[in-house]
Short mmCIF file of C-alpha atoms in Angstrom, two decimals:
data_model
loop_
_atom_site.label_atom_id
_atom_site.label_comp_id
_atom_site.label_asym_id
_atom_site.label_seq_id
_atom_site.Cartn_x
_atom_site.Cartn_y
_atom_site.Cartn_z
CA UNK A 18 11.39 -9.25 18.58
CA UNK A 19 11.02 -7.32 21.79
CA UNK A 20 9.85 -3.78 21.05
CA UNK A 21 6.11 -3.66 21.56
CA UNK A 22 3.56 -0.86 21.08
CA UNK A 23 0.61 -0.62 23.46
CA UNK A 24 -2.63 -0.66 21.42
CA UNK A 25 -5.27 -0.84 24.18
CA UNK A 26 -6.04 1.85 26.75
CA UNK A 27 -3.89 1.55 29.86
CA UNK A 28 -5.57 0.85 33.20
CA UNK A 29 -3.62 1.65 36.37
CA UNK A 30 -3.67 -0.33 39.60
CA UNK A 31 -6.24 2.07 41.08
CA UNK A 32 -8.56 1.62 38.08
CA UNK A 33 -7.77 4.87 36.27
CA UNK A 34 -7.96 4.45 32.50
CA UNK A 35 -5.66 6.44 30.23
CA UNK A 36 -6.13 6.52 26.44
CA UNK A 37 -3.03 5.59 24.45
CA UNK A 38 -1.82 6.93 21.10
CA UNK A 39 -0.44 3.92 19.25
CA UNK A 40 -0.76 5.82 15.97
CA UNK A 41 1.62 8.53 17.20
CA UNK A 42 4.06 5.94 18.57
CA UNK A 43 4.19 4.39 15.10
CA UNK A 44 4.86 7.79 13.57
CA UNK A 45 7.68 8.54 16.00
CA UNK A 46 9.22 5.10 15.52
CA UNK A 47 9.01 5.62 11.77
CA UNK A 48 11.22 8.70 12.08
CA UNK A 49 13.67 6.75 14.27
CA UNK A 50 13.69 3.78 11.88
CA UNK A 51 14.62 6.15 9.04
CA UNK A 52 17.42 7.70 11.10
CA UNK A 53 15.61 11.04 10.84
CA UNK A 54 15.84 11.09 7.03
CA UNK A 55 12.33 9.71 6.23
CA UNK A 56 14.12 7.31 3.85
CA UNK A 57 12.52 4.26 5.43
CA UNK A 58 13.61 0.71 4.76
CA UNK A 59 10.83 -1.77 3.84
CA UNK A 60 11.60 -3.99 6.84
CA UNK A 61 9.98 -1.58 9.32
CA UNK A 62 6.47 -2.44 10.48
CA UNK A 63 4.47 -4.12 13.23
CA UNK A 64 2.05 -6.99 13.67
CA UNK A 65 -0.40 -7.93 16.47
CA UNK A 66 1.20 -9.75 19.39
CA UNK A 67 -0.39 -13.24 19.41
CA UNK A 68 0.41 -13.64 23.09
CA UNK A 69 -1.08 -10.29 24.18
CA UNK A 70 -3.67 -8.50 22.01
CA UNK A 71 -3.07 -5.28 23.97
CA UNK A 72 0.26 -4.92 22.13
CA UNK A 73 1.73 -5.11 18.64
CA UNK A 74 5.28 -6.28 17.91
CA UNK A 75 7.69 -4.06 15.97
CA UNK A 76 9.69 -5.59 13.12
CA UNK A 77 12.83 -3.92 11.86
CA UNK A 78 15.72 -5.56 10.03
CA UNK A 79 17.61 -2.97 7.96
CA UNK A 80 20.70 -3.55 5.86
CA UNK A 81 24.09 -3.14 7.64
CA UNK A 82 24.51 0.47 8.71
CA UNK A 83 27.39 2.94 8.45
CA UNK A 84 28.08 3.50 12.13
CA UNK A 85 30.32 6.47 11.33
CA UNK A 86 27.13 8.47 10.67
CA UNK A 87 24.41 9.61 13.06
CA UNK A 88 21.74 8.18 10.76
CA UNK A 89 23.42 4.77 10.89
CA UNK A 90 23.80 4.92 14.68
CA UNK A 91 20.10 5.74 15.19
CA UNK A 92 18.94 2.95 12.91
CA UNK A 93 21.31 0.44 14.48
CA UNK A 94 20.13 1.32 17.97
CA UNK A 95 16.52 0.55 17.05
CA UNK A 96 17.59 -2.73 15.43
CA UNK A 97 19.53 -3.66 18.58
CA UNK A 98 16.45 -2.98 20.71
CA UNK A 99 14.25 -5.05 18.41
CA UNK A 100 16.75 -7.94 18.47
CA UNK A 101 17.66 -7.97 22.17
CA UNK A 102 16.19 -10.43 24.66
CA UNK A 103 14.62 -7.94 27.08
CA UNK A 104 11.12 -6.58 26.63
CA UNK A 105 10.63 -2.93 25.68
CA UNK A 106 6.96 -2.04 25.94
CA UNK A 107 6.12 1.46 24.65
CA UNK A 108 2.98 3.23 25.84
CA UNK A 109 2.26 6.57 24.17
CA UNK A 110 0.03 8.63 26.46
CA UNK A 111 -1.75 11.95 25.98
CA UNK A 112 -1.32 15.24 27.75
CA UNK A 113 -3.82 14.53 30.53
CA UNK A 114 -1.81 11.70 32.06
CA UNK A 115 -0.74 11.89 35.70
CA UNK A 116 2.19 9.66 36.64
CA UNK A 117 2.12 7.45 39.73
CA UNK A 118 4.30 9.94 41.65
CA UNK A 119 1.71 12.69 41.06
CA UNK A 120 3.66 14.62 38.40
CA UNK A 121 2.21 15.57 35.00
CA UNK A 122 3.61 15.40 31.48
CA UNK A 123 4.49 19.11 31.65
CA UNK A 124 7.08 18.40 34.33
CA UNK A 125 8.01 14.80 33.42
CA UNK A 126 7.64 13.84 29.73
CA UNK A 127 8.40 10.13 30.26
CA UNK A 128 8.13 7.51 32.95
CA UNK A 129 9.54 3.97 33.24
CA UNK A 130 7.80 1.16 35.12
CA UNK A 131 9.74 -2.08 34.86
CA UNK A 132 10.02 -3.01 31.20
CA UNK A 133 7.29 -0.53 30.23
CA UNK A 134 8.16 2.93 28.92
CA UNK A 135 5.48 5.61 29.07
CA UNK A 136 6.02 8.88 27.22
CA UNK A 137 4.00 11.96 26.35
CA UNK A 138 2.97 12.03 22.69
CA UNK A 139 1.26 15.43 23.03
CA UNK A 140 4.43 17.48 23.49
CA UNK A 141 3.15 19.04 26.71
CA UNK A 142 -0.36 19.52 25.35
CA UNK A 143 1.02 21.38 22.36
CA UNK A 144 3.13 23.77 24.40
CA UNK A 145 6.31 21.94 23.38
CA UNK A 146 9.43 21.25 25.42
CA UNK A 147 12.89 22.75 25.69
CA UNK A 148 16.26 21.41 26.75
CA UNK A 149 19.68 23.13 27.04
CA UNK A 150 21.75 22.88 23.88
CA UNK A 151 25.53 22.76 23.62
CA UNK A 152 25.27 26.47 22.77
CA UNK A 153 23.94 27.14 26.29
CA UNK A 154 20.51 28.20 24.98
CA UNK A 155 17.06 26.72 25.43
CA UNK A 156 16.43 24.56 22.35
CA UNK A 157 13.22 22.81 21.29
CA UNK A 158 12.80 19.08 21.47
CA UNK A 159 9.89 16.85 20.43
CA UNK A 160 8.24 13.51 21.34
CA UNK A 161 10.28 11.52 18.80
CA UNK A 162 13.53 12.68 20.40
CA UNK A 163 12.12 12.07 23.89
CA UNK A 164 11.16 8.51 22.90
CA UNK A 165 14.63 7.82 21.49
CA UNK A 166 16.21 9.22 24.68
CA UNK A 167 14.14 6.83 26.79
CA UNK A 168 14.92 3.89 24.52
CA UNK A 169 18.60 4.75 24.97
CA UNK A 170 18.09 4.44 28.73
CA UNK A 171 16.44 1.06 28.21
CA UNK A 172 19.32 -0.16 26.05
CA UNK A 173 22.15 1.15 28.23
CA UNK A 174 20.72 0.87 31.73
CA UNK A 175 22.31 -2.12 33.38
CA UNK A 176 22.45 -0.55 36.85
CA UNK A 177 26.21 -0.10 36.71
CA UNK A 178 26.44 3.69 36.82
CA UNK A 179 25.05 6.64 38.72
CA UNK A 180 21.87 8.40 37.61
CA UNK A 181 24.03 11.25 36.27
CA UNK A 182 26.16 8.82 34.27
CA UNK A 183 23.14 7.09 32.79
CA UNK A 184 21.55 10.41 31.87
CA UNK A 185 24.76 11.61 30.23
CA UNK A 186 24.96 8.45 28.11
CA UNK A 187 21.31 8.74 27.06
CA UNK A 188 21.84 12.36 26.03
CA UNK A 189 24.86 11.34 23.95
CA UNK A 190 22.64 8.86 22.11
CA UNK A 191 19.82 11.40 21.86
CA UNK A 192 22.21 13.74 20.05
CA UNK A 193 22.62 11.26 17.21
CA UNK A 194 18.96 11.79 16.34
CA UNK A 195 18.99 15.51 17.09
CA UNK A 196 21.89 16.06 14.68
CA UNK A 197 20.28 13.82 12.03
CA UNK A 198 17.15 16.00 12.30
CA UNK A 199 19.17 19.21 12.09
CA UNK A 200 18.52 20.18 15.72
CA UNK A 201 21.10 21.71 18.06
CA UNK A 202 22.70 18.89 20.13
CA UNK A 203 21.85 18.75 23.81
CA UNK A 204 24.46 19.51 26.48
CA UNK A 205 25.25 16.11 28.09
CA UNK A 206 26.02 17.85 31.39
CA UNK A 207 22.66 19.63 31.64
CA UNK A 208 19.37 18.00 32.62
CA UNK A 209 17.37 21.24 32.55
CA UNK A 210 14.13 21.17 30.61
CA UNK A 211 10.54 22.28 30.68
CA UNK A 212 7.39 23.08 28.75
CA UNK A 213 7.11 26.03 26.40
CA UNK A 214 8.87 25.53 23.07
CA UNK A 215 6.21 24.53 20.50
CA UNK A 216 8.51 23.55 17.65
CA UNK A 217 7.30 19.96 17.54
CA UNK A 218 6.65 17.73 14.55
CA UNK A 219 3.93 18.57 12.08
CA UNK A 220 1.97 16.57 9.53
CA UNK A 221 3.68 13.23 9.00
CA UNK A 222 2.38 12.95 5.43
CA UNK A 223 3.90 16.33 4.52
CA UNK A 224 7.08 15.34 6.35
CA UNK A 225 7.46 12.16 4.30
CA UNK A 226 6.44 13.81 1.02
CA UNK A 227 8.92 16.67 1.52
CA UNK A 228 11.70 14.45 2.90
CA UNK A 229 12.21 16.11 6.30
CA UNK A 230 10.26 17.23 9.37
CA UNK A 231 11.96 20.60 8.87
CA UNK A 232 11.45 21.00 5.12
CA UNK A 233 10.28 24.53 4.14
CA UNK A 234 6.68 23.48 3.44
CA UNK A 235 6.46 21.59 6.74
CA UNK A 236 7.84 24.58 8.64
CA UNK A 237 5.25 26.81 6.94
CA UNK A 238 2.47 24.44 8.04
CA UNK A 239 3.86 24.51 11.56
CA UNK A 240 3.86 28.33 11.62
CA UNK A 241 0.28 28.46 10.35
CA UNK A 242 -0.78 26.00 13.05
CA UNK A 243 0.84 28.00 15.85
CA UNK A 244 0.00 31.48 14.54
CA UNK A 245 -3.66 30.70 13.92
CA UNK A 246 -5.14 27.64 15.61
CA UNK A 247 -3.19 27.52 18.84
CA UNK A 248 -3.72 31.17 19.78
CA UNK A 249 -6.91 30.48 21.76
CA UNK A 250 -8.17 27.64 24.00
CA UNK A 251 -10.96 26.68 21.58
CA UNK A 252 -8.56 26.84 18.62
CA UNK A 253 -6.13 24.57 20.45
CA UNK A 254 -8.98 22.19 21.28
CA UNK A 255 -10.00 22.11 17.62
CA UNK A 256 -6.43 21.40 16.53
CA UNK A 257 -6.13 18.56 19.03
CA UNK A 258 -9.30 16.97 17.64
CA UNK A 259 -8.10 17.42 14.05
CA UNK A 260 -4.71 15.97 15.02
CA UNK A 261 -6.36 12.93 16.64
CA UNK A 262 -8.49 12.25 13.56
CA UNK A 263 -5.61 12.83 11.16
CA UNK A 264 -3.15 10.49 12.87
CA UNK A 265 -5.69 7.68 12.92
CA UNK A 266 -4.92 7.08 9.22
CA UNK A 267 -1.99 9.30 8.23
CA UNK A 268 0.74 7.02 9.61
CA UNK A 269 -0.43 4.23 7.31
CA UNK A 270 -0.41 6.67 4.37
CA UNK A 271 3.11 7.72 5.34
CA UNK A 272 4.19 4.07 5.34
CA UNK A 273 2.97 3.77 1.75
CA UNK A 274 4.67 7.00 0.71
CA UNK A 275 8.12 6.15 2.08
CA UNK A 276 8.26 3.16 -0.26
CA UNK A 277 7.04 4.90 -3.42
CA UNK A 278 8.89 7.91 -4.87
CA UNK A 279 6.17 8.59 -7.45
CA UNK A 280 3.46 8.78 -4.80
CA UNK A 281 5.65 11.05 -2.63
CA UNK A 282 6.19 13.44 -5.53
CA UNK A 283 2.46 13.53 -6.32
CA UNK A 284 1.48 14.22 -2.71
CA UNK A 285 4.10 16.96 -2.37
CA UNK A 286 3.12 18.59 -5.66
CA UNK A 287 -0.67 18.24 -5.60
CA UNK A 288 -1.48 18.24 -1.88
CA UNK A 289 1.23 19.78 0.31
CA UNK A 290 2.16 22.77 -1.84
CA UNK A 291 -1.43 23.77 -2.71
CA UNK A 292 -2.53 23.35 0.92
CA UNK A 293 0.30 25.47 2.31
CA UNK A 294 -0.17 28.11 -0.39
CA UNK A 295 -3.93 28.55 -0.04
CA UNK A 296 -3.72 28.58 3.77
CA UNK A 297 -1.15 31.38 3.62
CA UNK A 298 -3.37 33.37 1.25
CA UNK A 299 -6.29 32.80 3.60
CA UNK A 300 -4.16 33.96 6.53
CA UNK A 301 -3.63 37.25 4.70
CA UNK A 302 -7.41 37.65 4.57
CA UNK A 303 -7.78 37.24 8.33
CA UNK A 304 -5.20 40.00 8.86
CA UNK A 305 -6.81 42.42 6.36
CA UNK A 306 -10.37 41.29 5.50
CA UNK A 307 -11.23 44.59 3.76
CA UNK A 308 -8.33 44.41 1.29
CA UNK A 309 -10.23 42.46 -1.35
CA UNK A 310 -7.95 43.45 -4.22
CA UNK A 311 -4.86 42.47 -2.25
CA UNK A 312 -6.47 39.13 -1.41
CA UNK A 313 -7.22 38.50 -5.07
CA UNK A 314 -3.71 39.49 -6.09
CA UNK A 315 -2.27 36.98 -3.62
CA UNK A 316 -4.58 34.26 -4.97
CA UNK A 317 -3.62 34.93 -8.59
CA UNK A 318 0.07 34.92 -7.65
CA UNK A 319 -0.39 31.56 -5.93
CA UNK A 320 -2.13 30.09 -8.98
CA UNK A 321 0.73 31.25 -11.22
CA UNK A 322 3.19 29.43 -8.93
CA UNK A 323 1.05 26.30 -8.50
CA UNK A 324 1.59 23.11 -10.52
CA UNK A 325 0.27 23.51 -14.05
CA UNK A 326 -3.34 22.33 -14.23
CA UNK A 327 -6.05 22.87 -16.78
CA UNK A 328 -9.52 23.92 -15.59
CA UNK A 329 -10.73 20.39 -16.36
CA UNK A 330 -7.94 18.90 -14.20
CA UNK A 331 -8.77 21.29 -11.34
CA UNK A 332 -12.45 20.41 -11.62
CA UNK A 333 -11.57 16.70 -11.59
CA UNK A 334 -9.45 17.24 -8.43
CA UNK A 335 -12.44 18.88 -6.75
CA UNK A 336 -14.70 15.98 -7.66
CA UNK A 337 -12.09 13.53 -6.34
CA UNK A 338 -11.97 15.30 -2.97
CA UNK A 339 -15.75 15.29 -2.70
CA UNK A 340 -15.92 11.59 -3.58
CA UNK A 341 -13.26 10.63 -1.01
CA UNK A 342 -14.97 12.71 1.67
CA UNK A 343 -18.18 10.81 0.92
CA UNK A 344 -16.42 7.43 1.16
CA UNK A 345 -16.06 6.60 -2.55
CA UNK A 346 -12.69 5.60 -4.03
CA UNK A 347 -13.71 6.95 -7.49
CA UNK A 348 -12.55 5.77 -10.89
CA UNK A 349 -8.95 5.54 -12.03
CA UNK A 350 -6.98 8.79 -11.90
CA UNK A 351 -4.34 9.95 -14.39
CA UNK A 352 -0.78 8.92 -13.43
CA UNK A 353 -2.23 6.54 -10.83
CA UNK A 354 -0.29 3.57 -9.46
CA UNK A 355 -0.78 0.93 -6.79
CA UNK A 356 0.45 3.20 -3.98
CA UNK A 357 -1.90 6.07 -4.80
CA UNK A 358 -4.81 3.63 -5.20
CA UNK A 359 -4.12 2.28 -1.71
CA UNK A 360 -4.00 5.83 -0.36
CA UNK A 361 -7.35 6.65 -1.99
CA UNK A 362 -8.89 3.56 -0.43
CA UNK A 363 -7.62 4.59 3.02
CA UNK A 364 -8.93 8.13 2.61
CA UNK A 365 -12.32 6.93 1.43
CA UNK A 366 -12.52 4.75 4.54
CA UNK A 367 -11.50 7.42 7.07
CA UNK A 368 -12.57 10.83 5.76
CA UNK A 369 -16.33 10.32 6.26
CA UNK A 370 -15.54 9.78 9.96
CA UNK A 371 -13.19 12.79 10.19
CA UNK A 372 -15.13 16.09 10.15
CA UNK A 373 -12.23 18.12 11.54
CA UNK A 374 -9.84 16.82 8.85
CA UNK A 375 -12.49 17.40 6.20
CA UNK A 376 -12.82 21.01 7.30
CA UNK A 377 -9.19 21.81 8.10
CA UNK A 378 -7.47 20.08 5.18
CA UNK A 379 -9.97 19.19 2.46
CA UNK A 380 -11.86 22.49 2.77
CA UNK A 381 -8.86 24.67 1.80
CA UNK A 382 -7.89 22.18 -0.94
CA UNK A 383 -11.40 22.41 -2.39
CA UNK A 384 -11.11 26.18 -2.43
CA UNK A 385 -7.73 25.94 -4.18
CA UNK A 386 -9.14 23.54 -6.79
CA UNK A 387 -12.17 25.73 -7.44
CA UNK A 388 -9.95 28.81 -7.75
CA UNK A 389 -7.65 27.00 -10.19
CA UNK A 390 -10.60 26.11 -12.38
CA UNK A 391 -12.05 29.61 -12.29
CA UNK A 392 -9.07 31.99 -12.26
CA UNK A 393 -6.13 30.10 -13.79
CA UNK A 394 -5.79 32.64 -16.63
CA UNK A 395 -7.37 35.65 -14.92
CA UNK A 396 -5.74 39.03 -14.17
CA UNK A 397 -8.79 40.50 -12.40
CA UNK A 398 -7.52 40.68 -8.80
CA UNK A 399 -10.65 42.40 -7.48
CA UNK A 400 -13.02 39.76 -8.88
CA UNK A 401 -10.76 36.97 -7.59
CA UNK A 402 -10.64 38.65 -4.17
CA UNK A 403 -14.42 39.00 -3.89
CA UNK A 404 -14.87 35.36 -4.89
CA UNK A 405 -12.25 34.11 -2.44
CA UNK A 406 -13.51 36.27 0.44
CA UNK A 407 -16.98 34.73 0.03
CA UNK A 408 -15.51 31.22 -0.02
CA UNK A 409 -13.38 31.84 3.07
CA UNK A 410 -16.37 33.28 4.95
CA UNK A 411 -18.46 30.22 4.06
CA UNK A 412 -15.61 27.89 5.07
CA UNK A 413 -15.09 29.60 8.43
CA UNK A 414 -18.81 29.53 9.21
CA UNK A 415 -18.84 25.77 8.54
CA UNK A 416 -16.29 24.95 11.27
CA UNK A 417 -17.52 21.71 12.96
CA UNK A 418 -17.98 22.91 16.51
CA UNK A 419 -20.09 20.12 17.99
CA UNK A 420 -17.19 17.72 18.41
CA UNK A 421 -15.47 20.23 20.70
CA UNK A 422 -17.84 19.74 23.63
CA UNK A 423 -19.56 22.45 25.65
CA UNK A 424 -18.83 25.90 24.25
CA UNK A 425 -19.45 29.16 26.05
CA UNK A 426 -20.03 32.41 24.15
CA UNK A 427 -16.76 33.65 25.65
CA UNK A 428 -14.78 30.75 24.14
CA UNK A 429 -16.36 31.32 20.73
CA UNK A 430 -15.68 35.07 20.89
CA UNK A 431 -12.06 34.48 21.86
CA UNK A 432 -11.52 32.02 18.99
CA UNK A 433 -13.04 34.47 16.50
CA UNK A 434 -10.82 37.24 17.89
CA UNK A 435 -7.74 35.05 17.38
CA UNK A 436 -8.58 34.72 13.68
CA UNK A 437 -9.40 38.29 12.66
CA UNK A 438 -7.58 41.53 13.35
CA UNK A 439 -10.60 43.64 12.32
CA UNK A 440 -13.36 44.05 14.90
CA UNK A 441 -16.38 43.81 12.60
CA UNK A 442 -15.06 40.59 11.03
CA UNK A 443 -14.60 39.14 14.52
CA UNK A 444 -18.17 39.95 15.53
CA UNK A 445 -19.64 38.58 12.29
CA UNK A 446 -17.76 35.29 12.59
CA UNK A 447 -18.58 34.88 16.27
CA UNK A 448 -22.26 35.55 15.57
CA UNK A 449 -22.30 33.01 12.71
CA UNK A 450 -20.63 30.36 14.87
CA UNK A 451 -23.09 30.85 17.72
CA UNK A 452 -26.06 30.57 15.36
CA UNK A 453 -24.63 27.48 13.71
CA UNK A 454 -23.79 25.85 17.02
CA UNK A 455 -27.39 26.31 18.09
CA UNK A 456 -28.74 24.60 14.97
CA UNK A 457 -27.86 21.59 12.84
CA UNK A 458 -24.41 21.97 11.27
CA UNK A 459 -24.16 21.82 7.50
CA UNK A 460 -21.18 20.69 5.47
CA UNK A 461 -19.09 23.00 3.31
CA UNK A 462 -18.81 22.09 -0.38
CA UNK A 463 -17.28 24.97 -2.36
CA UNK A 464 -17.02 22.79 -5.47
CA UNK A 465 -20.83 22.95 -5.56
CA UNK A 466 -21.47 26.38 -4.05
CA UNK A 467 -18.97 28.10 -6.33
CA UNK A 468 -20.17 27.10 -9.79
CA UNK A 469 -17.18 26.48 -12.02
CA UNK A 470 -17.02 27.44 -15.66
#
């Protein structure tokens, strides 16, 4: 087994230390191992390398593949790499890496050094990358596709062709995965590319639960991320921190989900859809904070479309979130099975150490659960809007800023301006953030602050 993932930070010959993202490498390999379908075979996984603790060894032994399909070709290529005699060491680096020739990840997304393949897991620090499609247009790519392209080089490169020939062959292989993902194939005759096409992957748990990295709910999450968080330097910094925390445990959750259809359906129904829905309602508030009745109408419409839940079930969901955030696995849950119990155990272990995830994902879910318990049968849009506006304001004020390093008033003002279209709302949020940053931060628990009937 000769595909290895670098687990320890990488130290260069001159002593420079670069952090690695083994969690993201696993996520990208998971997509490749599924052929882009997220229908993952149980044989995929990795174990520590007994000969070198800095690496783990990838295992992958799928059933015979249909090589007439792109999915089968992608899966078979990974199996061939795992089975071949040569080493393939994968090092996933972040966006601050500088290659030995002085170039950065914005200009060169991957770099080979002997049997070691380095590639940028950050997608050009969130800016994304483009290539030229067979339609002649600039088309988005992503780190998973870049990794597969470089693995194709490793598999095919025997030093028998020109650089142009080798690149053409790697692009032909890359297109198997692009087509399996529903992306426009790349022009094999064009090597153009650059930063500035932020249509990269988003939320591996949502991707697995919904069955595709381009499922409607995943695309909606991606739009919310880019339209809200990445519109200012501080917002982008916050997203990067949330992303780092989230991927520390989400790949393992995704591994559980791909093997359990019941757990996937539960996550899609009770986590992904409510999260996307409440975030979109909250986005409407940031665009028109004075339209309380419109905000309430959007909330009531969301609750009508949400999975059926009694007030008691919604209240129980809120209590479950609070328990997991505090590190408790809680008692048995209705319709529970072994997969969901394992997921709860993982969440209880990681969430207390993940303030950005708690705020960015659990916070909106708590608001949705509290709203479901309070307004499930309501038609009073104005009352619902006033209640939700107060909860959103409290949630925004509770943003965990301390993990983001030194913050100037200008950075805070710019982030607040990126969230609200209305000037007074911007000033109020910026003022609240500055005051909170200057004092001890308090957690946000709408299940307690918004007393439920």
